[in-house]
XYZ file of C-alpha atoms in Angstrom:
109
model
C 63.989 110.909 116.068
C 63.772 110.188 119.771
C 62.276 112.580 122.231
C 64.816 114.042 124.639
C 63.888 114.467 128.279
C 65.816 117.133 130.123
C 66.342 116.614 133.829
C 68.296 118.493 136.391
C 71.774 117.162 137.022
C 74.492 118.209 139.376
C 77.663 119.892 138.139
C 79.587 116.738 139.082
C 77.288 114.582 136.926
C 77.627 117.049 134.038
C 81.400 116.970 134.359
C 81.349 113.176 134.303
C 79.144 113.138 131.183
C 81.474 115.555 129.389
C 84.603 113.588 130.364
C 83.078 110.318 129.170
C 82.012 111.911 125.889
C 85.486 113.322 125.277
C 87.139 109.990 126.111
C 84.802 108.211 123.707
C 85.583 110.622 120.870
C 89.330 110.479 121.486
C 89.393 106.687 121.634
C 87.573 106.339 118.310
C 89.860 108.736 116.459
C 92.919 107.338 114.772
C 96.093 108.409 116.463
C 98.365 108.406 113.446
C 101.526 110.347 113.825
C 102.968 111.826 110.688
C 105.998 109.871 109.656
C 108.944 111.946 108.651
C 111.535 110.372 106.460
C 115.027 109.962 107.800
C 118.249 110.944 106.064
C 121.416 108.860 106.346
C 124.971 109.901 105.710
C 127.437 107.324 104.386
C 128.375 105.863 107.782
C 124.750 105.703 108.970
C 123.812 103.879 105.770
C 126.623 101.368 106.292
C 125.315 100.684 109.809
C 121.666 100.498 108.652
C 122.242 98.179 105.685
C 121.757 94.501 106.659
C 125.111 93.460 105.135
C 127.030 96.287 106.861
C 129.035 97.172 103.720
C 132.235 99.186 103.861
C 132.092 102.810 102.665
C 134.193 101.916 99.602
C 131.537 99.382 98.574
C 128.782 101.984 98.879
C 130.857 104.438 96.803
C 131.061 101.720 94.141
C 127.276 101.303 94.176
C 126.830 105.077 93.862
C 129.298 105.290 90.963
C 127.558 102.384 89.180
C 124.120 103.963 89.779
C 122.913 100.928 91.713
C 121.734 102.722 94.860
C 119.428 105.749 95.230
C 121.452 108.713 96.441
C 121.086 112.468 96.874
C 124.219 114.482 96.530
C 124.594 117.780 98.340
C 127.937 119.249 97.445
C 130.521 116.637 98.370
C 128.291 114.757 100.836
C 126.237 111.729 99.915
C 122.807 111.543 101.523
C 120.474 108.583 101.459
C 116.731 108.690 102.141
C 115.626 105.815 104.392
C 112.388 105.146 102.467
C 114.305 104.945 99.175
C 116.886 102.599 100.701
C 114.132 100.369 102.124
C 112.466 100.177 98.695
C 115.819 99.477 97.032
C 116.518 96.658 99.491
C 113.091 95.124 98.806
C 113.753 95.124 95.054
C 116.731 92.835 95.591
C 114.504 90.087 96.968
C 114.625 86.828 95.016
C 111.365 85.178 93.999
C 110.439 81.832 95.479
C 110.125 78.828 93.185
C 106.317 79.066 93.387
C 106.372 82.768 92.485
C 108.664 82.219 89.506
C 106.528 79.277 88.299
C 103.390 81.399 88.517
C 105.064 84.243 86.656
C 106.222 81.833 83.926
C 102.710 80.388 83.558
C 101.211 83.869 83.259
C 103.802 84.804 80.655
C 103.054 81.697 78.579
C 99.286 82.288 78.759
C 99.666 85.834 77.460
C 102.019 84.837 74.646
């Protein structure tokens, strides 16, 4: 442990030391803002979806159980995080990815 020498400082110097200390602490802390999930109604989902489907198409997906949906009374509500995950699941594998998956399958068989 180091020895601390106390000297007299002016109020202005003390204020400067405190400000610098606070700035240092605040800059090292993570400034994460809590992310709140967003709800879409049918029209908002149609606008958000990359293919811009018609409402009738989305109703077909809901009826077939292909899309995650929350039903409140007569209204359909879609959670943005669930829609994003659903869209990612539709991604096709590249040739390299499918070859690797096939090799792993054959090794385990």
